[in-house]
Each structure stands twice: as C-alpha cells, then as structure tokens.
Short mmCIF file of C-alpha atoms and ligand atoms in Angstrom, two decimals:
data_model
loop_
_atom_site.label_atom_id
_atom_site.label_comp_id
_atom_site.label_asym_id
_atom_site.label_seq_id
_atom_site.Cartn_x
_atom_site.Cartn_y
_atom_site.Cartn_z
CA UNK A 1 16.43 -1.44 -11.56
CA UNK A 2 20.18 -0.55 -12.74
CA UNK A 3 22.83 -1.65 -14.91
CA UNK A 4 25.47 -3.34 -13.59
CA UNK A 5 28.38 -4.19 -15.85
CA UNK A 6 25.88 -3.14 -18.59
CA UNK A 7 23.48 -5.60 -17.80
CA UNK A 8 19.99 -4.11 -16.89
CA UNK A 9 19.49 -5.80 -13.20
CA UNK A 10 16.47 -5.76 -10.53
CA UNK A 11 18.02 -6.24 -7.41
CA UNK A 12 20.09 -8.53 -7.75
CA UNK A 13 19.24 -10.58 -10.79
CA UNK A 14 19.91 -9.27 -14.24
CA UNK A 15 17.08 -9.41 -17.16
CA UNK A 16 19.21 -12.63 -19.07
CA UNK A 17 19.02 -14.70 -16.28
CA UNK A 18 15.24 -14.65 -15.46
CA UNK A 19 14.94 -14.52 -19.55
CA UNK A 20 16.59 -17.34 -19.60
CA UNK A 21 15.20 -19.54 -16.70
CA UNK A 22 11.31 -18.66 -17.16
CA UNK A 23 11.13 -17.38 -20.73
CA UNK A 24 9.56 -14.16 -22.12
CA UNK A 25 7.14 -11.80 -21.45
CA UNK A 26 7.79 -12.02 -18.24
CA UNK A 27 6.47 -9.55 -15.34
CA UNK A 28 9.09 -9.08 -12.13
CA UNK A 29 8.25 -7.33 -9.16
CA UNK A 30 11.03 -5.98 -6.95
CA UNK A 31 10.44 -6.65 -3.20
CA UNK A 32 12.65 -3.79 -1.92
CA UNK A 33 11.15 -1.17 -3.95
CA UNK A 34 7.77 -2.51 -2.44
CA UNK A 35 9.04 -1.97 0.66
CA UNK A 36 10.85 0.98 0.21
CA UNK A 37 7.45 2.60 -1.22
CA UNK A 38 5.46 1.78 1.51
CA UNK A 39 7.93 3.48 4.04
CA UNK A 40 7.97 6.72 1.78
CA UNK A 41 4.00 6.48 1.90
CA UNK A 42 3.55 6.27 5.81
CA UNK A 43 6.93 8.53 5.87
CA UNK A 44 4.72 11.45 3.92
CA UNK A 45 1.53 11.65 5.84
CA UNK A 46 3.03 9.84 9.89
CA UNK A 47 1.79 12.94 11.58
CA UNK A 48 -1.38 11.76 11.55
CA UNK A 49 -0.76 8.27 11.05
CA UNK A 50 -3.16 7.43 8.30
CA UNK A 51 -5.30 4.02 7.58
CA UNK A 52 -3.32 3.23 4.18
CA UNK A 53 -5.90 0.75 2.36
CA UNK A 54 -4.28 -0.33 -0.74
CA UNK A 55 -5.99 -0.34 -3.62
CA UNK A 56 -6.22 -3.71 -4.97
CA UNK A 57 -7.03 -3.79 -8.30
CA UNK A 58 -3.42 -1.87 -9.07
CA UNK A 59 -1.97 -5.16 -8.56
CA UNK A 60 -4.07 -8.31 -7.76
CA UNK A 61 -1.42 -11.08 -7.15
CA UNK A 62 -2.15 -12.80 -3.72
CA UNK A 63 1.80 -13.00 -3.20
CA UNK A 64 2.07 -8.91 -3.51
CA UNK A 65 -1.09 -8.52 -1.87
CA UNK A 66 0.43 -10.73 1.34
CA UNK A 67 3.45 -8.99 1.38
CA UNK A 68 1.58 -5.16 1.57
CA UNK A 69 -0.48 -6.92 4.76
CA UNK A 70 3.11 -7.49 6.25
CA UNK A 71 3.59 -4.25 6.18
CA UNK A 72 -0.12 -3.53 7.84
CA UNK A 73 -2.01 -2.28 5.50
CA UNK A 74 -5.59 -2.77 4.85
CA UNK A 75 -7.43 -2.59 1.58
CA UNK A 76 -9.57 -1.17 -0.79
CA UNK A 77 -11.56 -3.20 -3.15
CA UNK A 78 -14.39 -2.52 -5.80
CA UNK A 79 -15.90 -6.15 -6.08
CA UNK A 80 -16.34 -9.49 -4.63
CA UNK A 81 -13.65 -11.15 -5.87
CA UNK A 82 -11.06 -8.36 -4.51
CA UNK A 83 -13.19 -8.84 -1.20
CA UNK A 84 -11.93 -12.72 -1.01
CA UNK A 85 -8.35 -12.15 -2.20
CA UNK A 86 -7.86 -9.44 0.82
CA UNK A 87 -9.28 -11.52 3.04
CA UNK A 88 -7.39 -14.77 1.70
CA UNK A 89 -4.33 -12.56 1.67
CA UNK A 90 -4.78 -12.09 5.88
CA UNK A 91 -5.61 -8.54 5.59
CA UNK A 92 -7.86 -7.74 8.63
CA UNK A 93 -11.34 -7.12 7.65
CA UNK A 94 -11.50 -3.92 10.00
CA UNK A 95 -9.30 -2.38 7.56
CA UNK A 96 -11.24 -3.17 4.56
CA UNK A 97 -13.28 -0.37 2.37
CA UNK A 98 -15.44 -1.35 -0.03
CA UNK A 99 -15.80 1.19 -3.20
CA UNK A 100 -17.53 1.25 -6.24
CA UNK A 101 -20.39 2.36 -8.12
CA UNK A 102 -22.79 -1.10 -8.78
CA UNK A 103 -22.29 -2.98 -5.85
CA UNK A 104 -24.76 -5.71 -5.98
CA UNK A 105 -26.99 -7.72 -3.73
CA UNK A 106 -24.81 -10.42 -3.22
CA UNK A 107 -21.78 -8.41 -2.42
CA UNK A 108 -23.30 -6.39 0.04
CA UNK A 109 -24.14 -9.43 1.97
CA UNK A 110 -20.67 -11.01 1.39
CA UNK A 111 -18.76 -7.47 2.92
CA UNK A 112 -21.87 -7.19 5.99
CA UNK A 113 -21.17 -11.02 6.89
CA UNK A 114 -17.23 -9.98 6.62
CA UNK A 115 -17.45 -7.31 8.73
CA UNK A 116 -16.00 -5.13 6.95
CA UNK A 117 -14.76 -1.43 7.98
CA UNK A 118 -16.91 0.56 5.91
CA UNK A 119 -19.22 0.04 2.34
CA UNK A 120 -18.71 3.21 0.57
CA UNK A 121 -21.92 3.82 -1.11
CA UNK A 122 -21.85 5.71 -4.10
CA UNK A 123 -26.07 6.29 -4.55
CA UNK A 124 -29.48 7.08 -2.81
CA UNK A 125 -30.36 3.48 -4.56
CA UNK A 126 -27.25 1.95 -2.85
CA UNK A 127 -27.94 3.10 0.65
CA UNK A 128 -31.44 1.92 0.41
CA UNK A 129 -30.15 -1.18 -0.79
CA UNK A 130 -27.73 -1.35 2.43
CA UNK A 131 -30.27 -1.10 4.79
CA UNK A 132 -32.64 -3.43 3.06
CA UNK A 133 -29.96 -6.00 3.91
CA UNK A 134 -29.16 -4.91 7.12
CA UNK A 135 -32.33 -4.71 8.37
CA UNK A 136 -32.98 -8.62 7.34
CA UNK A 137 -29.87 -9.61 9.08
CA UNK A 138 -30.41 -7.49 11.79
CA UNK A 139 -27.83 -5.26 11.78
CA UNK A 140 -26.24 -1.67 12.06
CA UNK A 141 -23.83 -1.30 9.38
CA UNK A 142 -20.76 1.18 8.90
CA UNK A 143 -20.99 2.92 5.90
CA UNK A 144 -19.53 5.91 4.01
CA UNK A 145 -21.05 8.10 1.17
CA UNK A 146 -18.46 8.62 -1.58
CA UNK A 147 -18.74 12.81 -2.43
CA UNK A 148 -18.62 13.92 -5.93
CA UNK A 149 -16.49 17.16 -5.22
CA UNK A 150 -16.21 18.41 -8.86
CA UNK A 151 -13.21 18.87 -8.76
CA UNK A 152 -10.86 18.44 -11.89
CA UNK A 153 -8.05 16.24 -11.13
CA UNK A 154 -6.49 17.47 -13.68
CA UNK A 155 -4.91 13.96 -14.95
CA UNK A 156 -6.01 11.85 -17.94
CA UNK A 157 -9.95 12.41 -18.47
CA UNK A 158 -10.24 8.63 -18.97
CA UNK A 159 -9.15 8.21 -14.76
CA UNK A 160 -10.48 11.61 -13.77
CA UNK A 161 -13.49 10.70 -11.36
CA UNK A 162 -14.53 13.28 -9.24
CA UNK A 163 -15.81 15.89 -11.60
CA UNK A 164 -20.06 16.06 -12.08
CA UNK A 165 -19.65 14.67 -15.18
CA UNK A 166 -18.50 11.40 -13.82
CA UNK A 167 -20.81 8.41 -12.61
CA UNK A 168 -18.75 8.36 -9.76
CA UNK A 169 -20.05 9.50 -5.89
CA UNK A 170 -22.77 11.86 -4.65
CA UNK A 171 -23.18 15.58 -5.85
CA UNK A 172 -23.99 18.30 -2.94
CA UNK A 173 -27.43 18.00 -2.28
CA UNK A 174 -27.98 14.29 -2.76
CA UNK A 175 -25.07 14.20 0.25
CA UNK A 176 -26.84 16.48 2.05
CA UNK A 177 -29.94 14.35 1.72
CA UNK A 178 -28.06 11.29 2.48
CA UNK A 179 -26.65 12.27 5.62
CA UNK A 180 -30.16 13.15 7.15
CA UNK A 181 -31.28 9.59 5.67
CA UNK A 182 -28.68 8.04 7.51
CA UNK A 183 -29.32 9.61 10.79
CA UNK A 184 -32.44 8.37 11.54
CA UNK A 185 -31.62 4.56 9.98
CA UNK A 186 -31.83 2.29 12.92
CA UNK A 187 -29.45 0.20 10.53
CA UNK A 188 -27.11 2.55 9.10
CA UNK A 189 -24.17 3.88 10.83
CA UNK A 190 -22.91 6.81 9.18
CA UNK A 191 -19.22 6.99 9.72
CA UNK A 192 -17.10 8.22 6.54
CA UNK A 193 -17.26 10.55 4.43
CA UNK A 194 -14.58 9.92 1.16
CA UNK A 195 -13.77 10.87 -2.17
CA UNK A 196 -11.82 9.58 -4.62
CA UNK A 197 -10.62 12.20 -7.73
CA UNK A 198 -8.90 10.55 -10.28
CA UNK A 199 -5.85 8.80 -10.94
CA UNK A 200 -2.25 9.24 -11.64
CA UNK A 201 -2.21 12.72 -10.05
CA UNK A 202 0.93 14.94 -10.41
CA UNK A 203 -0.38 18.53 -9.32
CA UNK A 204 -1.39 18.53 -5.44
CA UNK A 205 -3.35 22.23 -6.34
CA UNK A 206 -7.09 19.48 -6.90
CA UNK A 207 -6.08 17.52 -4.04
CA UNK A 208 -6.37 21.40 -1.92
CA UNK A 209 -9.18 22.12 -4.37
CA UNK A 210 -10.85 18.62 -3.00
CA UNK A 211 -9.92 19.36 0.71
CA UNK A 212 -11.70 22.84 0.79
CA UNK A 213 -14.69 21.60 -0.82
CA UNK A 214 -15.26 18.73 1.15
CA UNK A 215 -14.41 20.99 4.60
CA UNK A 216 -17.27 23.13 3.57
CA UNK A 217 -19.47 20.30 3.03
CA UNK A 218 -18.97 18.75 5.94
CA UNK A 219 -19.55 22.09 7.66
CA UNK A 220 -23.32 22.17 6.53
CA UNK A 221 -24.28 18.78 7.67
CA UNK A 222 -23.20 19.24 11.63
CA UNK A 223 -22.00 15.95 11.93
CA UNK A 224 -19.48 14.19 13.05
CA UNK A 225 -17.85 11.98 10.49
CA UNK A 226 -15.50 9.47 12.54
CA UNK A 227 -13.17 9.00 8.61
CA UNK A 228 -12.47 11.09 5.96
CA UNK A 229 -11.51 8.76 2.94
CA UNK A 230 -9.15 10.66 0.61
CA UNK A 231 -9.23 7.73 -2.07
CA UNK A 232 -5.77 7.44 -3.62
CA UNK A 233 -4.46 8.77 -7.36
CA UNK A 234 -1.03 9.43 -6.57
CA UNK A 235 0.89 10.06 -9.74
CA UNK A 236 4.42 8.24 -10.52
CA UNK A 237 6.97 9.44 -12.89
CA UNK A 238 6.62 7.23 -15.95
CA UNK A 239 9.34 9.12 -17.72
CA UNK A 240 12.22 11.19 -16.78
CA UNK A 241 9.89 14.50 -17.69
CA UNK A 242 7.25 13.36 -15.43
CA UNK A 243 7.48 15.87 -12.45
CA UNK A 244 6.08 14.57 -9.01
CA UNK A 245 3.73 14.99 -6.28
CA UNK A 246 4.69 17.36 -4.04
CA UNK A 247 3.46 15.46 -1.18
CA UNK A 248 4.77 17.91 1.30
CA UNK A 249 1.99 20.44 0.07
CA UNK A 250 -0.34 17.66 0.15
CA UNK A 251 0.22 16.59 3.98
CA UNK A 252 0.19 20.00 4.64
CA UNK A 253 -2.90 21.10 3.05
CA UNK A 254 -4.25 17.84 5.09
CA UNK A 255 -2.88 18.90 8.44
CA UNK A 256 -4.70 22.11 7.71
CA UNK A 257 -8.01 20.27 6.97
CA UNK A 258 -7.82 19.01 10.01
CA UNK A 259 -7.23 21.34 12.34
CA UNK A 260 -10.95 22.02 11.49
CA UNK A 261 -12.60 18.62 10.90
CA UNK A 262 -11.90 16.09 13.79
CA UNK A 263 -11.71 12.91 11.89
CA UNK A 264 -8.98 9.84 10.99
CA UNK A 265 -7.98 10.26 7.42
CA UNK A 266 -8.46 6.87 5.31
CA UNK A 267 -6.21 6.94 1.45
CA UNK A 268 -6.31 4.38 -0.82
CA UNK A 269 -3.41 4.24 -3.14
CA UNK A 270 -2.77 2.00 -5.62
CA UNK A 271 -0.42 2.89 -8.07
CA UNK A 272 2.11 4.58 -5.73
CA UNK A 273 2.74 1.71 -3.94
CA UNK A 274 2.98 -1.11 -6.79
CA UNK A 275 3.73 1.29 -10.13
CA UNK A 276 7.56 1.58 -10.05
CA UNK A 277 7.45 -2.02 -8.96
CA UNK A 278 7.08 -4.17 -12.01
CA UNK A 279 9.08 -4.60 -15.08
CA UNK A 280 7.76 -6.68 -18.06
CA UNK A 281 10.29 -8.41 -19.92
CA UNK A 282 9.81 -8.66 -23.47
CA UNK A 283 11.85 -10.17 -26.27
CA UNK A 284 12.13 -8.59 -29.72
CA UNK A 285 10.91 -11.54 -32.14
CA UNK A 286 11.45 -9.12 -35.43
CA UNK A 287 12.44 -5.99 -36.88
CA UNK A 288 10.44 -4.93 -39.60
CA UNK A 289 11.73 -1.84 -41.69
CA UNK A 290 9.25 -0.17 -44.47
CA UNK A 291 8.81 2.61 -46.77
CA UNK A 292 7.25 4.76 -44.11
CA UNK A 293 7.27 3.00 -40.80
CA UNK A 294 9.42 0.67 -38.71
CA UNK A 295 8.77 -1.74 -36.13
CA UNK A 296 9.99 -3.47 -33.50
CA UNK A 297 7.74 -6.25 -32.83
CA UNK A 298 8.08 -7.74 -29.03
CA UNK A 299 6.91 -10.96 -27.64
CA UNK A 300 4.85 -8.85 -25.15
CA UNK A 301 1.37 -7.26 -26.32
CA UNK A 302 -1.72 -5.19 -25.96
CA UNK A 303 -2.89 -8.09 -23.68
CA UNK A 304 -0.08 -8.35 -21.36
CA UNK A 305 -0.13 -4.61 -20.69
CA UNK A 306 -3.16 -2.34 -21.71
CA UNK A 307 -1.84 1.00 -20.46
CA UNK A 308 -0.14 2.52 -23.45
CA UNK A 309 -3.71 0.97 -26.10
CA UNK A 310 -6.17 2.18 -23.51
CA UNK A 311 -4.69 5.27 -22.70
CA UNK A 312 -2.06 6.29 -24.72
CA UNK A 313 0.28 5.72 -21.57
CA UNK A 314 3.88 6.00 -21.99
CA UNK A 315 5.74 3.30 -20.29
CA UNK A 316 9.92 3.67 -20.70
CA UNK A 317 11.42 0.92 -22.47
CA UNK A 318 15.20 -0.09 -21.56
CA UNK A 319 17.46 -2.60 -23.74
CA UNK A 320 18.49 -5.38 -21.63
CA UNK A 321 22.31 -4.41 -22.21
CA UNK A 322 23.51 -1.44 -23.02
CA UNK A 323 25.60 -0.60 -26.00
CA UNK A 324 26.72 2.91 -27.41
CA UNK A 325 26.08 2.15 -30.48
CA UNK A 326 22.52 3.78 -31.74
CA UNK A 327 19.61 3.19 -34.21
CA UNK A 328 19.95 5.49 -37.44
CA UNK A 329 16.10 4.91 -37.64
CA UNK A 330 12.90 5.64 -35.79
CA UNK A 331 11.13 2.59 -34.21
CA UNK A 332 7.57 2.17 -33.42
CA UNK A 333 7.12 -1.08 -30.37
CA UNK A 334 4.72 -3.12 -31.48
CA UNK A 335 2.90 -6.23 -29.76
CA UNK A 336 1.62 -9.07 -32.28
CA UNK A 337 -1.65 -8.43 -31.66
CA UNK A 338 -3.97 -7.88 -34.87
CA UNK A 339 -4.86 -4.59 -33.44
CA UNK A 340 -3.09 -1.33 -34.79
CA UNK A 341 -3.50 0.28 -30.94
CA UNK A 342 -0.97 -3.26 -30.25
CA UNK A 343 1.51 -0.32 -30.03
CA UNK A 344 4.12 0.73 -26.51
CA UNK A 345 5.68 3.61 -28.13
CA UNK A 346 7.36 5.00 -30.57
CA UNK A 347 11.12 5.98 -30.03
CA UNK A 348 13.70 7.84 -32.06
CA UNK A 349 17.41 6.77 -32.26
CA UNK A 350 16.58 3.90 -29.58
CA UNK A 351 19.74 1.74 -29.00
CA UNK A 352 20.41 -0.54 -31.87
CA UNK A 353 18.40 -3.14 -31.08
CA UNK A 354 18.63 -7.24 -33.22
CA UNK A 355 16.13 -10.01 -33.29
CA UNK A 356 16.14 -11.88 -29.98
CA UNK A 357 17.33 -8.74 -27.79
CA UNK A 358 15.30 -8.23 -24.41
CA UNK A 359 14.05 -5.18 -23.62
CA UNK A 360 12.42 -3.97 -19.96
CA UNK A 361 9.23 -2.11 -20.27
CA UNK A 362 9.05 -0.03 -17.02
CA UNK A 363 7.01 0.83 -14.65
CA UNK A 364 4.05 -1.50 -15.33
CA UNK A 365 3.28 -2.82 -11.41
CA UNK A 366 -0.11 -1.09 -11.46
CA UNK A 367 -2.39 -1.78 -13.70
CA UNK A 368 -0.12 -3.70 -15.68
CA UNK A 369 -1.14 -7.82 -14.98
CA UNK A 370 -4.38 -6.63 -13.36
CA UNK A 371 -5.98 -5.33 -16.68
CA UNK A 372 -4.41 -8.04 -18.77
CA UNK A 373 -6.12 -10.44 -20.86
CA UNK A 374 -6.07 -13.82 -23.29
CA UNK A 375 -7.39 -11.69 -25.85
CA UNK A 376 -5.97 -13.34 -29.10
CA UNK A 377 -5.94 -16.32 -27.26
CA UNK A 378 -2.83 -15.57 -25.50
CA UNK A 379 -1.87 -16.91 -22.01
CA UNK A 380 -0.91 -14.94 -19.57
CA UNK A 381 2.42 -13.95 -18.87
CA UNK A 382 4.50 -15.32 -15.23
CA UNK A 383 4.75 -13.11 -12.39
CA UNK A 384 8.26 -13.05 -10.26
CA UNK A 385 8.63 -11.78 -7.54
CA UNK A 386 12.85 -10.82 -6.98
CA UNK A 387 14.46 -10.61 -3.46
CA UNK A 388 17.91 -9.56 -3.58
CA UNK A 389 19.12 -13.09 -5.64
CA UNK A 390 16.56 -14.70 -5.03
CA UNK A 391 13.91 -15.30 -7.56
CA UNK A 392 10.30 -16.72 -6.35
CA UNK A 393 7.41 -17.32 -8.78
CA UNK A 394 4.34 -15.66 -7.75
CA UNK A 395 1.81 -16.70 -10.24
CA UNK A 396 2.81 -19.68 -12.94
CA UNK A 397 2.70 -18.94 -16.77
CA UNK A 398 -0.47 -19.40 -18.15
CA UNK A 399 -0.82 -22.85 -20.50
CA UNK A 400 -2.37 -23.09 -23.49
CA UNK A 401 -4.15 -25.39 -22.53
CA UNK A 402 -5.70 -23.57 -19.32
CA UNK A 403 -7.72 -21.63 -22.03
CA UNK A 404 -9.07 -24.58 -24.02
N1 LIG B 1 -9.77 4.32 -4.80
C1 LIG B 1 -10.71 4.28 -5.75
C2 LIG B 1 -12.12 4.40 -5.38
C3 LIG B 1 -10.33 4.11 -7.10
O1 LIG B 1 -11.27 4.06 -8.04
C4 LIG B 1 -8.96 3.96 -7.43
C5 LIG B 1 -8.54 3.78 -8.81
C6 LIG B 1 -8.01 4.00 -6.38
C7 LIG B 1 -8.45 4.19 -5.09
C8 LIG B 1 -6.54 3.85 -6.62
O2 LIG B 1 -6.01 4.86 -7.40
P1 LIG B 1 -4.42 5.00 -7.63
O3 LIG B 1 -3.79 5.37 -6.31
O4 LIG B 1 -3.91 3.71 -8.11
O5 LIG B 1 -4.30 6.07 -8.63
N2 LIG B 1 -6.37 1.70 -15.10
C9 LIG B 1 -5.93 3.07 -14.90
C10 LIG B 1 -6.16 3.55 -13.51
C11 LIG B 1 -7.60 3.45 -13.07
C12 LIG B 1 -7.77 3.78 -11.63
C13 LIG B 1 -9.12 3.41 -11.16
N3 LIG B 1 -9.36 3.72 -9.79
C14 LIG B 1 -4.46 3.15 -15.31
O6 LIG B 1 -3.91 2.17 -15.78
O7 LIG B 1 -3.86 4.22 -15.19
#
C-alpha cells in the first residue's frame, strides 16, 4: 500500500474507488503481498525446505485460503470447521496438522477418516482418547505430542503459550510418559514432536531458548521423531518502531538443531503470511470535540476488528489522501460500539481529518475478519481481494437481514 498522486492505493486501486463501489468498512487483501510473503517465508528457512502449514484461523476466507494452497502449502487448524475449509480449499490432507487443546470426539473421527498428517495431542486424556478411536476403526494413527517448553516468548502474555503457566501442551515428565505410552500402542504412531510458543514474536533469543530445550528433551526419550513442529508466532511490524525477526538467527539456530536431531521441521505461521495483507477501510461518520477528549468516530468497530479492544494492539491508521495540513488537536479513533474498549488508537496531531474522510487501518489480515463479530447486531464487513486493477469480492457484505 502507497500513495500515488496522494491517493492511498493497494496495488493498483486507490481507497476512493473501492469506497466508492462496495461501501465502507471494507477489508482488502492484496494478492502480491500474499505472494510476496510466502516467497520471503520459504526464502528464510529453503535449506531445509520446511512443511509450511498455515495457520488458518489468522485468516479464514476460503478465497485466501485457496490461493496459499497455490502456493503449496498445507495447514494448521484447531477445530472442525477449519478441518472442512482446508480441505474444501484443496489443501492436501497429508499436509494437514491438527492443534489444539479440547479436541473432541467427533473431531477426532472427522481428522482419522481425513487422513490427516498428524493430530497434535495436547494431554494424557487426549491420547487415550485417540486410541480409543483408533482402535474401533481399526487403525494406526499419526500423532504428535505438543511440548510445553516453558519458555517465555516474550510477546503479549495474552498470546504467550508455551510457558507452564499456560493450558497449552505437555510439561517434561508427562512427555516423557507419553512417549513410552505411545510406543507400545498398537494404534498410535508416534511421529512429531511440536511446540508452539506464543504469538507475534519479535526477539528470536525464545525461539533458541525453545530449540535447546526441546533438543534436550528429545535426547532423553531415544527416539526417533520423524517431525519437529515449530508452531508459528512470527512477529510483523505493526508500526514503524516495531523492530523484526531476525530470521537469519532463527534459521540458523534451526540448522544447528539439526545437525543433532534428524527430523523434517513442520512451522505453522499465521500472521506472517496474511498480517501485512489486509487493510480495513473505514469512513469517519463524526468528529466529536469535548472538554477533555476528542473523537473520531469511524464506520468500522470493535466488531470488525478486535485486536486493538482485546489486546491493546496498535494497528497504524493512514488518511485516504494526504494533505499537509495537520490536526491542532489530539484524536482518540473510536468505533460506535456502546463499549468504551470500541477504541483503535489514540493519535496526536493526526492529519486534519472532516466528516466523510476514509481512513486505512493497517495491517489487520490476521486476526482481523477471523475474530470479528455481529456483536451490536452489526453485519459483517466485505472482503476484497485486489490484483493489480483488478478488484474480486471474496466474501459478500453481510445483510441485515442474514442476522434476523
Ligand atoms: N500454531 C498454533 C498451535 C497456534 O496456536 C497459533 C496461534 C499459530 C500456530 C499461528 O501463530 P502466528 O504465526 O499467527 O503467530 N488473536 C491473536 C493471536 C492468537 C494466536 C493464537 N495461536 C492476535 O490477534 O494477535
């Protein structure tokens, strides 16, 4: 996203245009910086050529979702209903991981009768519950154990996941224990061992942290895991003060690891692949000036994009068109939600911005439409996927009438 003769454009097609063809708020994808992220990704780690498994609750439109399988990727889902989207989106079941802490009965059947790469069981109760199954339908099943490492991703503590405190994965012994289990299941097949740490990572030092402690691990159970799942959680820059992942530090603390372990390495990103995708168009409806506060209140809301409410993410914003001339005043962005976390940001001497303007929240391709909701009864916003000029819808607008 640029300006071009002041105008703030994706690609080709400048924020007026799609304003004015399919109204506001309005979520765009950009196809090239899709594609140009997934070349960076396998670019970063093509030494040992990788199974990239995208994470698909980042982004869960079956349009984006097609386009990563064109690039052959597989996936990584948490529930059933990401299960049927990968598959409906072509991706080969062979390069499907299933994560997540609660799988139930139902979906264990659904990813054994799908063939699935590998269930990533998270508990003693899990694998028990995997075999039950199996051993009904007869079959040997590839599974992982997801490894608590402890380790302090050292990210937001709301999408921090691999430290004990966290429900998330197996602590030492209960691996230990698990591994034994597995060996002498006649329906079990023990092949992976993964980990996932957290989200939006920007320091590789608890990705090296990770590697060490699962090498050592994997060193007391003499055997030979076939994958090593490194889960995903590789940070973006949401602002210009954002640094970024060194991922030359990171492949090389990997090519280190496995020099030692003998295994295929498995990732799962999400938000490096879709984040700096998506921009959600939003149009100012008022400006509201007070004693002590003002606000800009958008068209766009807590419900469109949950991030900044849930988290206290910051997400740039960018005025449609760019003038010189700036606000005297400081400017909180508000959604009209009756919620006082309805709030993007707050921003100092912002562009001086009118009733009606359009303004780009950034950044907003993971996580963004896939956490959204109709709370306050509002529909959903469009999706667009932009191709150069060319402008495809990707998901219509919600109606008001769809939520009657
Ligand atoms: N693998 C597993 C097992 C995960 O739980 C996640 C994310 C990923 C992979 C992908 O992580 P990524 O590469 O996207 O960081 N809603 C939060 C993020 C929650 C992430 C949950 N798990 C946000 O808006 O920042």
């Amino acid at each position: 996203m640029k300006y071009i003769n002041k105008k703030l454009t994706i690609e080709k097609v400048n924020l007026e245009k799609i304003a004015k063809n399919f109204n506001t708020p309005t979520y765009c994808y950009s196809y090239n910086q899709l594609k140009n992220n997934v070349i960076n990704f396998k670019k970063n780690f093509k030494t040992f050529s990788p199974l990239i498994c995208f994470a698909i609750k980042s982004n869960t439109n079956i349009n984006i979702i097609r386009e990563i399988k064109k690039f052959g990727l597989g996936a990584d889902v948490v529930s059933m209903g990401e299960l049927m989207i990968a598959i409906k989106a072509g991706i080969n079941p062979k390069k499907i991981v299933f994560s997540g802490v609660g799988k139930t009965s139902s979906e264990i059947e659904y990813a054994i009768d799908k063939k699935i790469l590998l269930i990533n069981a998270e508990s003693k109760s899990e694998i028990k519950e995997i075999e039950r199954i199996a051993k009904l339908k007869k079959k040997k099943i590839n599974v992982g154990i997801r490894f608590n490492p402890n380790t302090d991703a050292k990210t937001l503590s709301q999408i921090s996941t691999g430290k004990k405190e966290n429900k998330f994965g197996v602590n030492n012994k209960t691996f230990l224990e698990l591994v034994n289990y597995c060996r002498n299941s006649k329906n079990i097949n023990l092949r992976c061992l993964s980990v996932h740490i957290g989200s939006q990572i920007l320091d590789f030092k608890p990705y090296v942290q990770m590697l060490k402690t699962i090498q050592n691990i994997i060193s007391k159970t003499n055997y030979k895991f076939e994958f090593v799942d490194l889960g995903g959680g590789m940070g973006i820059a949401y602002d210009n003060k954002n640094k970024k992942l060194n991922y030359k530090k990171y492949n090389f603390a990997i090519k280190k690891f496995l020099k030692v372990v003998k295994t295929k390495i498995i990732f799962e990103p999400g938000r490096s692949i879709v984040g700096d995708i998506g921009t959600l168009i939003s149009k100012v409806i008022y400006i509201k000036e007070s004693a002590k506060k003002n606000f800009i209140i958008l068209d766009a809301a807590m419900n469109d994009l949950m991030r900044p409410a849930l988290y206290g993410a910051a997400h740039k914003i960018l005025p449609s068109v760019k003038s010189t001339i700036k606000a005297k005043k400081t400017y909180e962005f508000v959604g009209p939600i009756c919620e006082s976390t309805d709030k993007f940001t707050t921003i100092n001497k912002f562009q001086k911005l009118k009733e009606k303007d359009l303004v780009a929240i950034c950044d907003v391709g993971a996580y963004g439409m896939s956490l959204s909701s109709n709370y306050n009864l509002r529909p959903k916003a469009i999706e667009l996927l932009i191709k150069g000029s060319k402008i495809k819808v990707i998901k219509k607008r919600q109606k008001h009438k769809d939520l009657m």
